[in-house]
């Protein structure tokens, strides 16, 4: 019975953590936008909840891998679960980013964050390489081809959240190294998304499995993350040679990408109400992309000074909260089913 309970704690549970951290991040952004301190405190509650979730889930996930001997290679043999492991570096990037935002940068925090940045970046890179290797060498089941497989390249692009405060603190060789890795990461996740995302889209169109449908929200996160990267890189100025991004060019590209975000969001939002996704843990996949969507929206609003983007930002925040609660209910239903199956 113990093993049966532990067995359910696969890497997909990390989706709960990143969705909760996304809610926390958006609460902080909304609190600044609406100038409401209570929303900031609410964001802190979600941040604390996200940390607790991560610790508990990581421990259970690790114990599962160490104790259930016949399941040690399950993640290696399943592209979806292998991909969800890449949520760990995303979680580390976002947690560190929020912590810096909350307490401010100090010498100690800067040093710890720098080590975390390099560790998480190369963990994301390694997981992306492993995914690529398995895509080329594994006999793939059709249920494994879904948008979850874009998480490893996506995780590399998420490094921008931690790179931004670090670039504001460090200079010289360290800043140049971070800047180089950010640009390299942007290239990796953009071009891999074109390649792997096409495969994922093909899988969704041909398979149409309800259990993986929520991962179709991830492309919203990809285009959002590109916008966040471009706006952040532009703010760095000249770091290596004469590399700079023109504000007008960034504006133009960002608006193009934003159109793709909106289209994807509307399509998946309609699917939320038309397709059955109840009782699946995959519904947590709505959280992180919507968090990125909200972040890119408010960054664009700040850069372009277009008022209606602020209204869209608030709308995304409300949708994110509704879907977070929906995912929590789904998790209860999922666990309840497992409990009954174990008793049976």
mmCIF file of C-alpha atoms in Angstrom:
data_model
loop_
_atom_site.group_PDB
_atom_site.id
_atom_site.type_symbol
_atom_site.label_atom_id
_atom_site.label_comp_id
_atom_site.label_asym_id
_atom_site.label_seq_id
_atom_site.Cartn_x
_atom_site.Cartn_y
_atom_site.Cartn_z
ATOM 1 C CA UNK A 1 0.000 0.000 0.000
ATOM 2 C CA UNK A 2 2.869 2.342 0.866
ATOM 3 C CA UNK A 3 4.449 1.773 -2.549
ATOM 4 C CA UNK A 4 1.124 2.338 -4.290
ATOM 5 C CA UNK A 5 0.787 5.715 -2.596
ATOM 6 C CA UNK A 6 4.383 6.679 -3.381
ATOM 7 C CA UNK A 7 3.959 5.540 -6.972
ATOM 8 C CA UNK A 8 1.587 8.407 -7.776
ATOM 9 C CA UNK A 9 4.234 11.018 -6.961
ATOM 10 C CA UNK A 10 5.785 11.373 -10.374
ATOM 11 C CA UNK A 11 7.413 14.510 -11.727
ATOM 12 C CA UNK A 12 4.033 15.787 -12.949
ATOM 13 C CA UNK A 13 3.309 16.837 -9.353
ATOM 14 C CA UNK A 14 5.829 19.648 -9.731
ATOM 15 C CA UNK A 15 3.200 21.311 -11.911
ATOM 16 C CA UNK A 16 1.302 22.095 -8.716
ATOM 17 C CA UNK A 17 4.327 23.902 -7.323
ATOM 18 C CA UNK A 18 5.076 26.048 -10.355
ATOM 19 C CA UNK A 19 1.394 26.937 -10.772
ATOM 20 C CA UNK A 20 1.269 28.116 -7.153
ATOM 21 C CA UNK A 21 4.458 30.139 -7.579
ATOM 22 C CA UNK A 22 2.968 31.637 -10.739
ATOM 23 C CA UNK A 23 -0.068 32.728 -8.736
ATOM 24 C CA UNK A 24 2.266 34.244 -6.149
ATOM 25 C CA UNK A 25 4.236 36.136 -8.795
ATOM 26 C CA UNK A 26 1.083 37.507 -10.411
ATOM 27 C CA UNK A 27 -0.279 38.633 -7.041
ATOM 28 C CA UNK A 28 2.899 40.661 -6.525
ATOM 29 C CA UNK A 29 2.526 42.205 -9.976
ATOM 30 C CA UNK A 30 -1.152 42.999 -9.387
ATOM 31 C CA UNK A 31 -0.346 44.533 -5.996
ATOM 32 C CA UNK A 32 2.093 46.912 -7.694
ATOM 33 C CA UNK A 33 -0.315 47.674 -10.519
ATOM 34 C CA UNK A 34 -3.275 48.371 -8.221
ATOM 35 C CA UNK A 35 -1.097 49.687 -5.371
ATOM 36 C CA UNK A 36 -2.662 47.280 -2.885
ATOM 37 C CA UNK A 37 -0.545 45.964 -0.014
ATOM 38 C CA UNK A 38 -3.071 43.243 0.871
ATOM 39 C CA UNK A 39 -2.516 41.617 -2.509
ATOM 40 C CA UNK A 40 1.209 41.596 -1.792
ATOM 41 C CA UNK A 41 0.580 39.782 1.486
ATOM 42 C CA UNK A 42 -1.605 37.275 -0.364
ATOM 43 C CA UNK A 43 1.243 36.724 -2.803
ATOM 44 C CA UNK A 44 3.548 36.013 0.128
ATOM 45 C CA UNK A 45 1.111 33.375 1.390
ATOM 46 C CA UNK A 46 1.096 31.660 -1.995
ATOM 47 C CA UNK A 47 4.886 31.909 -2.114
ATOM 48 C CA UNK A 48 5.181 30.172 1.244
ATOM 49 C CA UNK A 49 2.664 27.571 0.130
ATOM 50 C CA UNK A 50 4.669 26.974 -3.041
ATOM 51 C CA UNK A 51 7.871 26.422 -1.062
ATOM 52 C CA UNK A 52 6.159 23.927 1.249
ATOM 53 C CA UNK A 53 4.644 22.112 -1.726
ATOM 54 C CA UNK A 54 8.029 21.885 -3.411
ATOM 55 C CA UNK A 55 9.783 20.475 -0.353
ATOM 56 C CA UNK A 56 7.079 17.875 0.317
ATOM 57 C CA UNK A 57 6.662 16.802 -3.306
ATOM 58 C CA UNK A 58 10.406 16.692 -3.957
ATOM 59 C CA UNK A 59 10.973 14.475 -0.903
ATOM 60 C CA UNK A 60 8.140 12.107 -1.839
ATOM 61 C CA UNK A 61 9.297 12.040 -5.457
ATOM 62 C CA UNK A 62 12.875 11.272 -4.404
ATOM 63 C CA UNK A 63 11.785 8.550 -1.962
ATOM 64 C CA UNK A 64 9.651 7.024 -4.692
ATOM 65 C CA UNK A 65 12.610 6.866 -7.038
ATOM 66 C CA UNK A 66 14.901 5.360 -4.421
ATOM 67 C CA UNK A 67 12.539 2.799 -2.918
ATOM 68 C CA UNK A 68 10.386 1.492 -5.762
ATOM 69 C CA UNK A 69 13.124 -0.380 -7.579
ATOM 70 C CA UNK A 70 11.115 -1.550 -10.579
ATOM 71 C CA UNK A 71 10.065 2.049 -11.299
ATOM 72 C CA UNK A 72 13.497 3.700 -11.184
ATOM 73 C CA UNK A 73 13.648 4.122 -14.938
ATOM 74 C CA UNK A 74 10.011 5.071 -15.423
ATOM 75 C CA UNK A 75 10.861 8.741 -15.996
ATOM 76 C CA UNK A 76 13.631 7.795 -18.405
ATOM 77 C CA UNK A 77 11.228 5.621 -20.354
ATOM 78 C CA UNK A 78 8.390 8.155 -20.424
ATOM 79 C CA UNK A 79 8.913 11.419 -22.315
ATOM 80 C CA UNK A 80 6.155 13.220 -20.433
ATOM 81 C CA UNK A 81 7.558 12.446 -17.007
ATOM 82 C CA UNK A 82 11.111 13.124 -18.165
ATOM 83 C CA UNK A 83 9.938 16.525 -19.387
ATOM 84 C CA UNK A 84 8.177 17.372 -16.137
ATOM 85 C CA UNK A 85 11.477 16.987 -14.264
ATOM 86 C CA UNK A 86 12.516 20.187 -16.050
ATOM 87 C CA UNK A 87 9.988 22.016 -13.881
ATOM 88 C CA UNK A 88 12.561 21.776 -11.079
ATOM 89 C CA UNK A 89 14.977 24.347 -12.568
ATOM 90 C CA UNK A 90 12.000 26.564 -13.439
ATOM 91 C CA UNK A 91 10.855 26.375 -9.823
ATOM 92 C CA UNK A 92 14.351 27.245 -8.589
ATOM 93 C CA UNK A 93 14.589 30.223 -10.951
ATOM 94 C CA UNK A 94 11.170 31.573 -9.981
ATOM 95 C CA UNK A 95 11.559 30.988 -6.243
ATOM 96 C CA UNK A 96 14.861 32.838 -6.226
ATOM 97 C CA UNK A 97 13.425 35.664 -8.321
ATOM 98 C CA UNK A 98 10.476 36.124 -5.959
ATOM 99 C CA UNK A 99 12.725 35.958 -2.893
ATOM 100 C CA UNK A 100 14.953 38.715 -4.279
ATOM 101 C CA UNK A 101 11.869 40.768 -5.091
ATOM 102 C CA UNK A 102 10.589 40.317 -1.542
ATOM 103 C CA UNK A 103 13.674 40.956 0.583
ATOM 104 C CA UNK A 104 15.993 42.741 -1.821
ATOM 105 C CA UNK A 105 19.440 41.763 -3.031
ATOM 106 C CA UNK A 106 22.218 41.306 -0.503
ATOM 107 C CA UNK A 107 25.769 40.052 -0.901
ATOM 108 C CA UNK A 108 24.907 36.634 0.530
ATOM 109 C CA UNK A 109 21.724 36.290 -1.501
ATOM 110 C CA UNK A 110 23.552 37.403 -4.640
ATOM 111 C CA UNK A 111 26.182 34.698 -4.175
ATOM 112 C CA UNK A 112 23.615 31.993 -3.458
ATOM 113 C CA UNK A 113 21.488 33.149 -6.384
ATOM 114 C CA UNK A 114 24.485 33.084 -8.710
ATOM 115 C CA UNK A 115 25.235 29.467 -7.799
ATOM 116 C CA UNK A 116 21.555 28.647 -8.152
ATOM 117 C CA UNK A 117 21.493 30.306 -11.570
ATOM 118 C CA UNK A 118 24.358 28.240 -12.953
ATOM 119 C CA UNK A 119 23.103 25.020 -11.351
ATOM 120 C CA UNK A 120 19.521 25.452 -12.563
ATOM 121 C CA UNK A 121 20.604 26.594 -16.020
ATOM 122 C CA UNK A 122 22.809 23.589 -16.625
ATOM 123 C CA UNK A 123 20.244 21.233 -15.096
ATOM 124 C CA UNK A 124 17.713 22.577 -17.599
ATOM 125 C CA UNK A 125 20.270 22.234 -20.385
ATOM 126 C CA UNK A 126 21.081 18.625 -19.468
ATOM 127 C CA UNK A 127 17.401 17.695 -19.265
ATOM 128 C CA UNK A 128 16.844 19.270 -22.669
ATOM 129 C CA UNK A 129 19.697 17.238 -24.114
ATOM 130 C CA UNK A 130 18.334 14.050 -22.550
ATOM 131 C CA UNK A 131 14.904 14.760 -24.015
ATOM 132 C CA UNK A 132 16.450 15.257 -27.443
ATOM 133 C CA UNK A 133 18.363 12.004 -27.109
ATOM 134 C CA UNK A 134 15.228 10.088 -26.137
ATOM 135 C CA UNK A 135 13.228 11.633 -28.971
ATOM 136 C CA UNK A 136 15.759 10.282 -31.434
ATOM 137 C CA UNK A 137 16.337 6.866 -29.856
ATOM 138 C CA UNK A 138 13.176 5.801 -28.021
ATOM 139 C CA UNK A 139 10.249 3.813 -29.375
ATOM 140 C CA UNK A 140 7.656 6.475 -28.660
ATOM 141 C CA UNK A 141 4.089 5.853 -27.563
ATOM 142 C CA UNK A 142 1.549 8.242 -29.076
ATOM 143 C CA UNK A 143 0.391 9.324 -25.593
ATOM 144 C CA UNK A 144 3.871 10.690 -24.873
ATOM 145 C CA UNK A 145 3.669 13.257 -27.657
ATOM 146 C CA UNK A 146 2.057 16.294 -26.087
ATOM 147 C CA UNK A 147 3.079 19.824 -25.214
ATOM 148 C CA UNK A 148 4.710 18.682 -21.980
ATOM 149 C CA UNK A 149 7.798 17.852 -24.034
ATOM 150 C CA UNK A 150 8.466 21.558 -24.607
ATOM 151 C CA UNK A 151 9.063 22.083 -20.875
ATOM 152 C CA UNK A 152 12.839 21.305 -20.973
ATOM 153 C CA UNK A 153 13.638 23.979 -23.593
ATOM 154 C CA UNK A 154 11.159 26.313 -21.891
ATOM 155 C CA UNK A 155 13.026 25.907 -18.603
ATOM 156 C CA UNK A 156 16.221 27.304 -20.126
ATOM 157 C CA UNK A 157 14.409 30.448 -21.236
ATOM 158 C CA UNK A 158 12.998 30.899 -17.740
ATOM 159 C CA UNK A 159 16.513 31.698 -16.531
ATOM 160 C CA UNK A 160 15.780 35.317 -17.498
ATOM 161 C CA UNK A 161 13.791 35.747 -14.271
ATOM 162 C CA UNK A 162 16.893 35.227 -12.163
ATOM 163 C CA UNK A 163 19.328 36.676 -14.688
ATOM 164 C CA UNK A 164 17.644 40.092 -14.556
ATOM 165 C CA UNK A 165 18.321 40.872 -10.860
ATOM 166 C CA UNK A 166 21.773 39.265 -11.109
ATOM 167 C CA UNK A 167 22.643 41.491 -14.074
ATOM 168 C CA UNK A 168 21.677 44.459 -11.948
ATOM 169 C CA UNK A 169 24.074 43.365 -9.212
ATOM 170 C CA UNK A 170 27.081 41.897 -11.001
ATOM 171 C CA UNK A 171 29.373 43.482 -13.566
ATOM 172 C CA UNK A 172 32.383 42.458 -15.607
ATOM 173 C CA UNK A 173 33.026 38.812 -16.413
ATOM 174 C CA UNK A 174 30.107 37.488 -14.375
ATOM 175 C CA UNK A 175 27.627 39.808 -16.084
ATOM 176 C CA UNK A 176 29.037 38.902 -19.491
ATOM 177 C CA UNK A 177 28.725 35.190 -18.713
ATOM 178 C CA UNK A 178 25.122 35.550 -17.574
ATOM 179 C CA UNK A 179 24.300 37.668 -20.620
ATOM 180 C CA UNK A 180 25.859 35.102 -22.950
ATOM 181 C CA UNK A 181 23.916 32.275 -21.303
ATOM 182 C CA UNK A 182 20.670 34.249 -21.535
ATOM 183 C CA UNK A 183 21.151 34.819 -25.262
ATOM 184 C CA UNK A 184 22.187 31.224 -25.804
ATOM 185 C CA UNK A 185 19.204 30.018 -23.792
ATOM 186 C CA UNK A 186 16.839 32.180 -25.806
ATOM 187 C CA UNK A 187 18.169 30.626 -28.988
ATOM 188 C CA UNK A 188 17.932 27.108 -27.607
ATOM 189 C CA UNK A 189 14.377 27.324 -26.384
ATOM 190 C CA UNK A 190 13.093 29.315 -29.379
ATOM 191 C CA UNK A 191 14.419 26.970 -32.036
ATOM 192 C CA UNK A 192 13.708 23.832 -30.029
ATOM 193 C CA UNK A 193 10.152 25.053 -29.586
ATOM 194 C CA UNK A 194 9.784 25.275 -33.359
ATOM 195 C CA UNK A 195 11.069 21.716 -33.684
ATOM 196 C CA UNK A 196 9.604 20.021 -30.613
ATOM 197 C CA UNK A 197 6.476 22.179 -30.564
ATOM 198 C CA UNK A 198 5.615 21.013 -34.067
ATOM 199 C CA UNK A 199 5.900 17.413 -32.921
ATOM 200 C CA UNK A 200 3.739 18.167 -29.882
ATOM 201 C CA UNK A 201 1.071 19.878 -31.978
ATOM 202 C CA UNK A 202 0.982 16.896 -34.308
ATOM 203 C CA UNK A 203 0.551 14.608 -31.308
ATOM 204 C CA UNK A 204 -2.321 16.661 -29.902
ATOM 205 C CA UNK A 205 -4.126 16.877 -33.222
ATOM 206 C CA UNK A 206 -3.849 13.158 -33.916
ATOM 207 C CA UNK A 207 -4.364 11.825 -30.388
ATOM 208 C CA UNK A 208 -6.676 14.333 -28.646
ATOM 209 C CA UNK A 209 -6.251 12.777 -25.200
ATOM 210 C CA UNK A 210 -8.219 14.624 -22.517
ATOM 211 C CA UNK A 211 -5.562 13.872 -19.907
ATOM 212 C CA UNK A 212 -2.893 15.889 -21.738
ATOM 213 C CA UNK A 213 -5.135 18.617 -23.150
ATOM 214 C CA UNK A 214 -4.223 21.229 -20.485
ATOM 215 C CA UNK A 215 -0.608 21.170 -21.685
ATOM 216 C CA UNK A 216 -1.886 22.885 -24.844
ATOM 217 C CA UNK A 217 -1.705 26.090 -22.776
ATOM 218 C CA UNK A 218 2.104 25.866 -22.773
ATOM 219 C CA UNK A 219 2.596 27.607 -26.163
ATOM 220 C CA UNK A 220 1.049 30.692 -24.540
ATOM 221 C CA UNK A 221 3.912 30.537 -22.075
ATOM 222 C CA UNK A 222 6.518 30.164 -24.809
ATOM 223 C CA UNK A 223 5.589 33.314 -26.700
ATOM 224 C CA UNK A 224 5.153 35.155 -23.393
ATOM 225 C CA UNK A 225 8.604 34.085 -22.302
ATOM 226 C CA UNK A 226 10.153 35.298 -25.545
ATOM 227 C CA UNK A 227 8.576 38.716 -24.931
ATOM 228 C CA UNK A 228 9.881 38.759 -21.352
ATOM 229 C CA UNK A 229 13.350 37.780 -22.580
ATOM 230 C CA UNK A 230 13.412 40.449 -25.283
ATOM 231 C CA UNK A 231 12.247 43.244 -22.990
ATOM 232 C CA UNK A 232 14.710 42.201 -20.286
ATOM 233 C CA UNK A 233 17.667 41.801 -22.653
ATOM 234 C CA UNK A 234 16.916 45.227 -24.102
ATOM 235 C CA UNK A 235 17.141 46.719 -20.604
ATOM 236 C CA UNK A 236 20.620 45.250 -20.064
ATOM 237 C CA UNK A 237 22.156 47.578 -22.644
ATOM 238 C CA UNK A 238 25.616 46.822 -24.041
ATOM 239 C CA UNK A 239 27.241 43.975 -22.153
ATOM 240 C CA UNK A 240 29.135 42.005 -24.794
ATOM 241 C CA UNK A 241 30.599 43.935 -27.710
ATOM 242 C CA UNK A 242 28.044 46.048 -29.545
ATOM 243 C CA UNK A 243 25.103 43.709 -29.004
ATOM 244 C CA UNK A 244 21.984 45.736 -28.264
ATOM 245 C CA UNK A 245 18.285 45.477 -28.983
ATOM 246 C CA UNK A 246 16.467 48.429 -30.483
ATOM 247 C CA UNK A 247 13.346 49.387 -28.533
ATOM 248 C CA UNK A 248 11.237 49.793 -31.653
ATOM 249 C CA UNK A 249 12.246 46.372 -32.942
ATOM 250 C CA UNK A 250 11.495 44.761 -29.588
ATOM 251 C CA UNK A 251 8.103 46.477 -29.515
ATOM 252 C CA UNK A 252 7.281 45.245 -32.999
ATOM 253 C CA UNK A 253 8.309 41.630 -32.362
ATOM 254 C CA UNK A 254 6.625 41.604 -28.955
ATOM 255 C CA UNK A 255 3.286 42.701 -30.381
ATOM 256 C CA UNK A 256 3.513 39.998 -33.055
ATOM 257 C CA UNK A 257 4.213 37.395 -30.395
ATOM 258 C CA UNK A 258 1.471 38.768 -28.188
ATOM 259 C CA UNK A 259 -1.047 38.171 -30.950
ATOM 260 C CA UNK A 260 -0.006 34.524 -30.993
ATOM 261 C CA UNK A 261 -0.377 34.407 -27.206
ATOM 262 C CA UNK A 262 -3.898 35.781 -27.346
ATOM 263 C CA UNK A 263 -4.939 33.352 -30.088
ATOM 264 C CA UNK A 264 -3.577 30.365 -28.176
ATOM 265 C CA UNK A 265 -5.131 31.527 -24.939
ATOM 266 C CA UNK A 266 -8.598 31.946 -26.449
ATOM 267 C CA UNK A 267 -8.486 28.534 -28.144
ATOM 268 C CA UNK A 268 -7.412 26.699 -24.985
ATOM 269 C CA UNK A 269 -9.770 28.768 -22.820
ATOM 270 C CA UNK A 270 -12.680 27.566 -24.963
ATOM 271 C CA UNK A 271 -11.416 23.991 -24.706
ATOM 272 C CA UNK A 272 -11.385 24.250 -20.907
ATOM 273 C CA UNK A 273 -15.181 24.466 -20.973
ATOM 274 C CA UNK A 274 -15.795 22.086 -23.859
ATOM 275 C CA UNK A 275 -13.522 19.158 -23.064
ATOM 276 C CA UNK A 276 -13.456 16.928 -20.000
ATOM 277 C CA UNK A 277 -10.254 17.418 -18.023
ATOM 278 C CA UNK A 278 -11.708 16.754 -14.589
ATOM 279 C CA UNK A 279 -9.760 14.437 -12.326
ATOM 280 C CA UNK A 280 -6.393 14.854 -14.058
ATOM 281 C CA UNK A 281 -3.267 16.327 -12.488
ATOM 282 C CA UNK A 282 -2.381 17.803 -15.857
ATOM 283 C CA UNK A 283 -4.771 20.707 -15.193
ATOM 284 C CA UNK A 284 -1.949 22.293 -13.199
ATOM 285 C CA UNK A 285 -0.357 22.931 -16.601
ATOM 286 C CA UNK A 286 -2.678 25.920 -16.959
ATOM 287 C CA UNK A 287 -0.927 27.798 -14.163
ATOM 288 C CA UNK A 288 2.604 28.554 -15.297
ATOM 289 C CA UNK A 289 1.776 29.624 -18.887
ATOM 290 C CA UNK A 290 -0.926 31.958 -17.582
ATOM 291 C CA UNK A 291 1.556 33.377 -15.094
ATOM 292 C CA UNK A 292 3.937 34.091 -17.971
ATOM 293 C CA UNK A 293 1.067 35.513 -20.027
ATOM 294 C CA UNK A 294 0.164 37.880 -17.203
ATOM 295 C CA UNK A 295 3.803 38.902 -16.732
ATOM 296 C CA UNK A 296 4.381 39.612 -20.420
ATOM 297 C CA UNK A 297 1.102 41.554 -20.571
ATOM 298 C CA UNK A 298 1.969 43.892 -17.712
ATOM 299 C CA UNK A 299 5.510 44.331 -19.048
ATOM 300 C CA UNK A 300 4.092 45.294 -22.432
ATOM 301 C CA UNK A 301 1.632 47.645 -20.761
ATOM 302 C CA UNK A 302 4.517 49.310 -18.969
ATOM 303 C CA UNK A 303 6.627 49.550 -22.125
ATOM 304 C CA UNK A 304 3.925 50.582 -24.601
ATOM 305 C CA UNK A 305 1.668 52.599 -22.263
ATOM 306 C CA UNK A 306 -1.466 50.985 -23.704
ATOM 307 C CA UNK A 307 -4.189 51.115 -20.992
ATOM 308 C CA UNK A 308 -6.322 48.183 -22.164
ATOM 309 C CA UNK A 309 -3.381 45.829 -21.618
ATOM 310 C CA UNK A 310 -3.808 46.520 -17.918
ATOM 311 C CA UNK A 311 -7.410 45.336 -18.145
ATOM 312 C CA UNK A 312 -6.282 42.178 -19.943
ATOM 313 C CA UNK A 313 -3.698 41.655 -17.210
ATOM 314 C CA UNK A 314 -6.372 41.773 -14.504
ATOM 315 C CA UNK A 315 -8.561 39.393 -16.514
ATOM 316 C CA UNK A 316 -5.705 36.881 -16.836
ATOM 317 C CA UNK A 317 -5.109 37.125 -13.086
ATOM 318 C CA UNK A 318 -8.759 36.278 -12.388
ATOM 319 C CA UNK A 319 -8.691 33.356 -14.845
ATOM 320 C CA UNK A 320 -5.463 32.110 -13.276
ATOM 321 C CA UNK A 321 -7.017 32.114 -9.817
ATOM 322 C CA UNK A 322 -10.136 30.295 -11.031
ATOM 323 C CA UNK A 323 -8.066 27.625 -12.768
ATOM 324 C CA UNK A 324 -5.788 27.282 -9.727
ATOM 325 C CA UNK A 325 -8.819 26.503 -7.559
ATOM 326 C CA UNK A 326 -10.118 24.174 -10.276
ATOM 327 C CA UNK A 327 -6.772 22.365 -10.315
ATOM 328 C CA UNK A 328 -6.842 22.042 -6.533
ATOM 329 C CA UNK A 329 -10.284 20.414 -6.715
ATOM 330 C CA UNK A 330 -9.010 18.119 -9.466
ATOM 331 C CA UNK A 331 -6.104 17.081 -7.271
ATOM 332 C CA UNK A 332 -8.468 16.161 -4.456
ATOM 333 C CA UNK A 333 -10.542 14.053 -6.866
ATOM 334 C CA UNK A 334 -7.391 12.424 -8.259
ATOM 335 C CA UNK A 335 -6.036 11.527 -4.810
ATOM 336 C CA UNK A 336 -9.454 10.296 -3.684
ATOM 337 C CA UNK A 337 -9.603 7.940 -6.661
ATOM 338 C CA UNK A 338 -6.157 6.601 -5.810
ATOM 339 C CA UNK A 339 -7.157 6.044 -2.182
ATOM 340 C CA UNK A 340 -10.219 4.074 -3.221
ATOM 341 C CA UNK A 341 -8.236 2.007 -5.716
ATOM 342 C CA UNK A 342 -5.644 1.190 -3.036
ATOM 343 C CA UNK A 343 -8.363 0.077 -0.623
ATOM 344 C CA UNK A 344 -9.917 -2.041 -3.337
#
